[in-house]
Amino acid sequence: MLKVLAISGYKPFELGIFNKDHTSVLYIKAAIKKALLPMIEEEELEWILISGQLGVELWAAEVVFDLQSEYPKLKLAVITPFLEQESKWNETNKEWYETILMQADFVDSVTKKVYEKPWQFRLKNQFFVEKSDGLLIMYDHEKEGSPKYLYELALQYKKKHDYRVELITFYDLQMIVEEEQFKHSDF
């Protein structure tokens, strides 16, 4: 039974996206929604868990907010690795982040202190895997990046636990792009 799903993936700069309104974001959000809908309808998914990092996680939060009108039992938890993770972000990203936090159903931090060392990210990854029933992650083996560590930890955890790991790859995104273009063509 999939009640709590962690979602993560690339940060925007890892995808060459430097504006949250970039066209690619629409396709990424469509891929997240496509992955979530069967989980909500068939698995009775209740909670989405993100750490609030820029990119896939905040786009996933926006997808959750859109879905909540149709699925009001779906809730969003933002559990950051440390306090004030947004302190060095630009004003636009800080405002986006604050908007997400204000709409979230639950907000907390794994370590109740500001950033000190990378162990806080490892602790966050461990927390996410242990506190969820599965992971939806935008990650492609062709392009290593920050999601690699959470993905590898989830695969290790899955060996000994009933844990689900779902990938959104660049191929999946290409299929979404083609589906969307087909929908809007004149056939």
PDB file of C-alpha atoms in Angstrom:
ATOM      1  CA  MET A   1       0.000   0.000   0.000  1.00  0.00           C
ATOM      2  CA  LEU A   2       1.417   3.325  -1.070  1.00  0.00           C
ATOM      3  CA  LYS A   3       0.264   5.979   1.415  1.00  0.00           C
ATOM      4  CA  VAL A   4       3.356   8.234   1.522  1.00  0.00           C
ATOM      5  CA  LEU A   5       5.385   9.019  -1.591  1.00  0.00           C
ATOM      6  CA  ALA A   6       8.633  10.962  -1.581  1.00  0.00           C
ATOM      7  CA  ILE A   7       9.334  12.964  -4.745  1.00  0.00           C
ATOM      8  CA  SER A   8      12.674  14.352  -5.825  1.00  0.00           C
ATOM      9  CA  GLY A   9      14.828  14.940  -8.856  1.00  0.00           C
ATOM     10  CA  TYR A  10      17.103  17.390 -10.541  1.00  0.00           C
ATOM     11  CA  LYS A  11      17.608  20.998  -9.562  1.00  0.00           C
ATOM     12  CA  PRO A  12      16.751  23.489 -12.343  1.00  0.00           C
ATOM     13  CA  PHE A  13      20.360  24.349 -13.255  1.00  0.00           C
ATOM     14  CA  GLU A  14      21.107  20.619 -13.692  1.00  0.00           C
ATOM     15  CA  LEU A  15      18.496  20.638 -16.463  1.00  0.00           C
ATOM     16  CA  GLY A  16      19.587  23.945 -17.984  1.00  0.00           C
ATOM     17  CA  ILE A  17      16.419  25.636 -16.717  1.00  0.00           C
ATOM     18  CA  PHE A  18      16.968  29.109 -15.328  1.00  0.00           C
ATOM     19  CA  ASN A  19      13.375  30.378 -15.257  1.00  0.00           C
ATOM     20  CA  LYS A  20      10.533  28.594 -13.472  1.00  0.00           C
ATOM     21  CA  ASP A  21       8.221  29.444 -16.393  1.00  0.00           C
ATOM     22  CA  HIS A  22      10.462  27.684 -18.944  1.00  0.00           C
ATOM     23  CA  THR A  23       8.513  25.526 -21.440  1.00  0.00           C
ATOM     24  CA  SER A  24      10.292  22.378 -20.202  1.00  0.00           C
ATOM     25  CA  VAL A  25       8.680  22.840 -16.779  1.00  0.00           C
ATOM     26  CA  LEU A  26       5.238  22.177 -18.300  1.00  0.00           C
ATOM     27  CA  TYR A  27       6.449  18.801 -19.570  1.00  0.00           C
ATOM     28  CA  ILE A  28       8.135  17.905 -16.287  1.00  0.00           C
ATOM     29  CA  LYS A  29       4.949  18.752 -14.380  1.00  0.00           C
ATOM     30  CA  ALA A  30       2.889  16.730 -16.890  1.00  0.00           C
ATOM     31  CA  ALA A  31       5.210  13.736 -16.311  1.00  0.00           C
ATOM     32  CA  ILE A  32       4.852  14.065 -12.536  1.00  0.00           C
ATOM     33  CA  LYS A  33       1.068  14.273 -12.822  1.00  0.00           C
ATOM     34  CA  LYS A  34       0.965  11.263 -15.161  1.00  0.00           C
ATOM     35  CA  ALA A  35       2.977   9.227 -12.624  1.00  0.00           C
ATOM     36  CA  LEU A  36       0.907  10.401  -9.641  1.00  0.00           C
ATOM     37  CA  LEU A  37      -2.624   9.860 -10.956  1.00  0.00           C
ATOM     38  CA  PRO A  38      -2.610   6.029 -10.886  1.00  0.00           C
ATOM     39  CA  MET A  39      -0.998   6.099  -7.439  1.00  0.00           C
ATOM     40  CA  ILE A  40      -3.709   8.402  -6.124  1.00  0.00           C
ATOM     41  CA  GLU A  41      -6.555   6.465  -7.724  1.00  0.00           C
ATOM     42  CA  GLU A  42      -5.340   2.875  -7.267  1.00  0.00           C
ATOM     43  CA  GLU A  43      -3.059   3.050  -4.242  1.00  0.00           C
ATOM     44  CA  GLU A  44      -5.023   5.630  -2.245  1.00  0.00           C
ATOM     45  CA  LEU A  45      -1.931   7.808  -1.931  1.00  0.00           C
ATOM     46  CA  GLU A  46      -2.369  10.329   0.896  1.00  0.00           C
ATOM     47  CA  TRP A  47       0.911  12.218   1.354  1.00  0.00           C
ATOM     48  CA  ILE A  48       3.560  13.633  -0.942  1.00  0.00           C
ATOM     49  CA  LEU A  49       6.864  14.278   0.802  1.00  0.00           C
ATOM     50  CA  ILE A  50       9.426  16.757  -0.577  1.00  0.00           C
ATOM     51  CA  SER A  51      12.433  18.540   0.926  1.00  0.00           C
ATOM     52  CA  GLY A  52      11.592  21.831  -0.771  1.00  0.00           C
ATOM     53  CA  GLN A  53      14.625  21.984  -3.030  1.00  0.00           C
ATOM     54  CA  LEU A  54      14.352  24.056  -6.189  1.00  0.00           C
ATOM     55  CA  GLY A  55      13.396  22.225  -9.361  1.00  0.00           C
ATOM     56  CA  VAL A  56      11.528  18.934  -9.549  1.00  0.00           C
ATOM     57  CA  GLU A  57      10.438  19.065  -5.898  1.00  0.00           C
ATOM     58  CA  LEU A  58       8.801  22.493  -6.058  1.00  0.00           C
ATOM     59  CA  TRP A  59       7.274  21.694  -9.452  1.00  0.00           C
ATOM     60  CA  ALA A  60       5.856  18.528  -7.865  1.00  0.00           C
ATOM     61  CA  ALA A  61       4.370  20.671  -5.085  1.00  0.00           C
ATOM     62  CA  GLU A  62       2.584  22.779  -7.709  1.00  0.00           C
ATOM     63  CA  VAL A  63       1.228  19.588  -9.301  1.00  0.00           C
ATOM     64  CA  VAL A  64      -0.046  18.450  -5.894  1.00  0.00           C
ATOM     65  CA  PHE A  65      -1.798  21.794  -5.340  1.00  0.00           C
ATOM     66  CA  ASP A  66      -3.483  21.448  -8.750  1.00  0.00           C
ATOM     67  CA  LEU A  67      -4.562  17.883  -7.955  1.00  0.00           C
ATOM     68  CA  GLN A  68      -5.949  18.793  -4.521  1.00  0.00           C
ATOM     69  CA  SER A  69      -9.056  20.354  -6.069  1.00  0.00           C
ATOM     70  CA  GLU A  70      -9.982  16.931  -7.479  1.00  0.00           C
ATOM     71  CA  TYR A  71      -8.336  14.847  -4.722  1.00  0.00           C
ATOM     72  CA  PRO A  72      -8.770  16.832  -1.486  1.00  0.00           C
ATOM     73  CA  LYS A  73      -7.345  13.998   0.672  1.00  0.00           C
ATOM     74  CA  LEU A  74      -3.951  14.382  -1.008  1.00  0.00           C
ATOM     75  CA  LYS A  75      -1.571  16.316   1.242  1.00  0.00           C
ATOM     76  CA  LEU A  76       1.883  17.844   0.859  1.00  0.00           C
ATOM     77  CA  ALA A  77       4.621  17.691   3.486  1.00  0.00           C
ATOM     78  CA  VAL A  78       7.756  19.804   3.069  1.00  0.00           C
ATOM     79  CA  ILE A  79      10.511  18.481   5.325  1.00  0.00           C
ATOM     80  CA  THR A  80      13.740  20.360   4.733  1.00  0.00           C
ATOM     81  CA  PRO A  81      17.197  18.936   5.489  1.00  0.00           C
ATOM     82  CA  PHE A  82      18.013  21.981   7.659  1.00  0.00           C
ATOM     83  CA  LEU A  83      16.566  25.347   8.657  1.00  0.00           C
ATOM     84  CA  GLU A  84      16.728  28.342   6.307  1.00  0.00           C
ATOM     85  CA  GLN A  85      17.736  26.292   3.256  1.00  0.00           C
ATOM     86  CA  GLU A  86      16.571  29.192   1.078  1.00  0.00           C
ATOM     87  CA  SER A  87      18.885  31.754   2.725  1.00  0.00           C
ATOM     88  CA  LYS A  88      21.274  32.003  -0.248  1.00  0.00           C
ATOM     89  CA  TRP A  89      18.627  31.839  -2.988  1.00  0.00           C
ATOM     90  CA  ASN A  90      17.645  34.844  -5.095  1.00  0.00           C
ATOM     91  CA  GLU A  91      14.466  36.776  -4.232  1.00  0.00           C
ATOM     92  CA  THR A  92      12.378  35.148  -6.984  1.00  0.00           C
ATOM     93  CA  ASN A  93      13.198  31.644  -5.745  1.00  0.00           C
ATOM     94  CA  LYS A  94      12.660  32.651  -2.111  1.00  0.00           C
ATOM     95  CA  GLU A  95       9.169  33.976  -2.968  1.00  0.00           C
ATOM     96  CA  TRP A  96       8.335  30.790  -4.917  1.00  0.00           C
ATOM     97  CA  TYR A  97       9.518  28.657  -1.992  1.00  0.00           C
ATOM     98  CA  GLU A  98       7.549  30.709   0.562  1.00  0.00           C
ATOM     99  CA  THR A  99       4.404  30.325  -1.572  1.00  0.00           C
ATOM    100  CA  ILE A 100       4.862  26.543  -1.535  1.00  0.00           C
ATOM    101  CA  LEU A 101       5.455  26.462   2.235  1.00  0.00           C
ATOM    102  CA  MET A 102       2.334  28.561   2.906  1.00  0.00           C
ATOM    103  CA  GLN A 103       0.159  26.090   0.960  1.00  0.00           C
ATOM    104  CA  ALA A 104       1.777  22.910   2.314  1.00  0.00           C
ATOM    105  CA  ASP A 105      -0.166  20.800   4.812  1.00  0.00           C
ATOM    106  CA  PHE A 106       2.906  20.116   6.950  1.00  0.00           C
ATOM    107  CA  VAL A 107       6.307  21.830   7.200  1.00  0.00           C
ATOM    108  CA  ASP A 108       9.277  20.760   9.341  1.00  0.00           C
ATOM    109  CA  SER A 109      13.026  20.192   9.202  1.00  0.00           C
ATOM    110  CA  VAL A 110      15.013  16.971   9.700  1.00  0.00           C
ATOM    111  CA  THR A 111      17.801  18.797  11.538  1.00  0.00           C
ATOM    112  CA  LYS A 112      16.646  21.689  13.644  1.00  0.00           C
ATOM    113  CA  LYS A 113      19.678  23.815  12.778  1.00  0.00           C
ATOM    114  CA  VAL A 114      20.992  25.811   9.818  1.00  0.00           C
ATOM    115  CA  TYR A 115      23.319  24.210   7.267  1.00  0.00           C
ATOM    116  CA  GLU A 116      26.534  22.884   8.764  1.00  0.00           C
ATOM    117  CA  LYS A 117      27.820  19.975   6.662  1.00  0.00           C
ATOM    118  CA  PRO A 118      26.782  17.488   3.924  1.00  0.00           C
ATOM    119  CA  TRP A 119      25.704  14.930   6.552  1.00  0.00           C
ATOM    120  CA  GLN A 120      22.441  16.889   6.799  1.00  0.00           C
ATOM    121  CA  PHE A 121      21.612  15.938   3.202  1.00  0.00           C
ATOM    122  CA  ARG A 122      22.461  12.279   3.885  1.00  0.00           C
ATOM    123  CA  LEU A 123      20.253  12.340   6.975  1.00  0.00           C
ATOM    124  CA  LYS A 124      17.420  13.892   4.935  1.00  0.00           C
ATOM    125  CA  ASN A 125      17.735  11.150   2.287  1.00  0.00           C
ATOM    126  CA  GLN A 126      17.662   8.451   4.989  1.00  0.00           C
ATOM    127  CA  PHE A 127      14.614  10.072   6.604  1.00  0.00           C
ATOM    128  CA  PHE A 128      12.785  10.285   3.262  1.00  0.00           C
ATOM    129  CA  VAL A 129      13.327   6.640   2.408  1.00  0.00           C
ATOM    130  CA  GLU A 130      12.419   5.372   5.871  1.00  0.00           C
ATOM    131  CA  LYS A 131       9.323   7.574   6.247  1.00  0.00           C
ATOM    132  CA  SER A 132       7.816   6.872   2.825  1.00  0.00           C
ATOM    133  CA  ASP A 133       6.407   3.835   1.044  1.00  0.00           C
ATOM    134  CA  GLY A 134       7.990   4.765  -2.259  1.00  0.00           C
ATOM    135  CA  LEU A 135      10.006   7.273  -4.239  1.00  0.00           C
ATOM    136  CA  LEU A 136       9.138   9.019  -7.492  1.00  0.00           C
ATOM    137  CA  ILE A 137      12.365  10.503  -8.803  1.00  0.00           C
ATOM    138  CA  MET A 138      13.248  12.334 -11.976  1.00  0.00           C
ATOM    139  CA  TYR A 139      16.625  10.807 -12.704  1.00  0.00           C
ATOM    140  CA  ASP A 140      18.368   9.413 -15.747  1.00  0.00           C
ATOM    141  CA  HIS A 141      21.510   7.290 -15.648  1.00  0.00           C
ATOM    142  CA  GLU A 142      22.750   9.242 -18.680  1.00  0.00           C
ATOM    143  CA  LYS A 143      23.002  12.412 -16.578  1.00  0.00           C
ATOM    144  CA  GLU A 144      24.306  12.076 -13.078  1.00  0.00           C
ATOM    145  CA  GLY A 145      23.437  14.826 -10.664  1.00  0.00           C
ATOM    146  CA  SER A 146      22.139  15.506  -7.186  1.00  0.00           C
ATOM    147  CA  PRO A 147      19.286  12.905  -7.352  1.00  0.00           C
ATOM    148  CA  LYS A 148      21.838  10.088  -7.682  1.00  0.00           C
ATOM    149  CA  TYR A 149      22.421   9.777  -3.917  1.00  0.00           C
ATOM    150  CA  LEU A 150      18.744   9.509  -2.972  1.00  0.00           C
ATOM    151  CA  TYR A 151      18.112   7.103  -5.868  1.00  0.00           C
ATOM    152  CA  GLU A 152      20.971   4.790  -4.854  1.00  0.00           C
ATOM    153  CA  LEU A 153      19.888   4.864  -1.207  1.00  0.00           C
ATOM    154  CA  ALA A 154      16.309   3.974  -2.216  1.00  0.00           C
ATOM    155  CA  LEU A 155      17.544   1.029  -4.299  1.00  0.00           C
ATOM    156  CA  GLN A 156      19.581  -0.256  -1.341  1.00  0.00           C
ATOM    157  CA  TYR A 157      16.590   0.149   0.990  1.00  0.00           C
ATOM    158  CA  LYS A 158      14.339  -1.672  -1.510  1.00  0.00           C
ATOM    159  CA  LYS A 159      16.526  -4.796  -1.259  1.00  0.00           C
ATOM    160  CA  LYS A 160      15.390  -5.371   2.345  1.00  0.00           C
ATOM    161  CA  HIS A 161      12.015  -3.601   2.475  1.00  0.00           C
ATOM    162  CA  ASP A 162       8.763  -3.405   0.561  1.00  0.00           C
ATOM    163  CA  TYR A 163       9.628  -0.140  -1.152  1.00  0.00           C
ATOM    164  CA  ARG A 164       8.674   1.208  -4.546  1.00  0.00           C
ATOM    165  CA  VAL A 165      11.041   3.224  -6.744  1.00  0.00           C
ATOM    166  CA  GLU A 166       9.599   4.909  -9.836  1.00  0.00           C
ATOM    167  CA  LEU A 167      11.787   6.798 -12.301  1.00  0.00           C
ATOM    168  CA  ILE A 168      10.944   9.638 -14.635  1.00  0.00           C
ATOM    169  CA  THR A 169      13.707   9.516 -17.257  1.00  0.00           C
ATOM    170  CA  PHE A 170      14.533  11.798 -20.183  1.00  0.00           C
ATOM    171  CA  TYR A 171      12.869   9.207 -22.434  1.00  0.00           C
ATOM    172  CA  ASP A 172       9.657   9.562 -20.377  1.00  0.00           C
ATOM    173  CA  LEU A 173       9.856  13.334 -20.796  1.00  0.00           C
ATOM    174  CA  GLN A 174      10.336  12.948 -24.550  1.00  0.00           C
ATOM    175  CA  MET A 175       7.169  10.805 -24.667  1.00  0.00           C
ATOM    176  CA  ILE A 176       5.266  13.524 -22.758  1.00  0.00           C
ATOM    177  CA  VAL A 177       6.520  16.185 -25.200  1.00  0.00           C
ATOM    178  CA  GLU A 178       5.354  14.079 -28.146  1.00  0.00           C
ATOM    179  CA  GLU A 179       1.954  13.377 -26.518  1.00  0.00           C
ATOM    180  CA  GLU A 180       1.425  17.090 -25.808  1.00  0.00           C
ATOM    181  CA  GLN A 181       2.475  18.070 -29.343  1.00  0.00           C
ATOM    182  CA  PHE A 182       0.129  15.438 -30.789  1.00  0.00           C
ATOM    183  CA  LYS A 183      -2.773  16.777 -28.671  1.00  0.00           C
ATOM    184  CA  HIS A 184      -2.205  20.255 -30.083  1.00  0.00           C
ATOM    185  CA  SER A 185      -1.652  19.255 -33.704  1.00  0.00           C
ATOM    186  CA  ASP A 186      -4.314  19.679 -36.404  1.00  0.00           C
ATOM    187  CA  PHE A 187      -4.932  15.966 -37.119  1.00  0.00           C
TER     188      PHE A 187
END
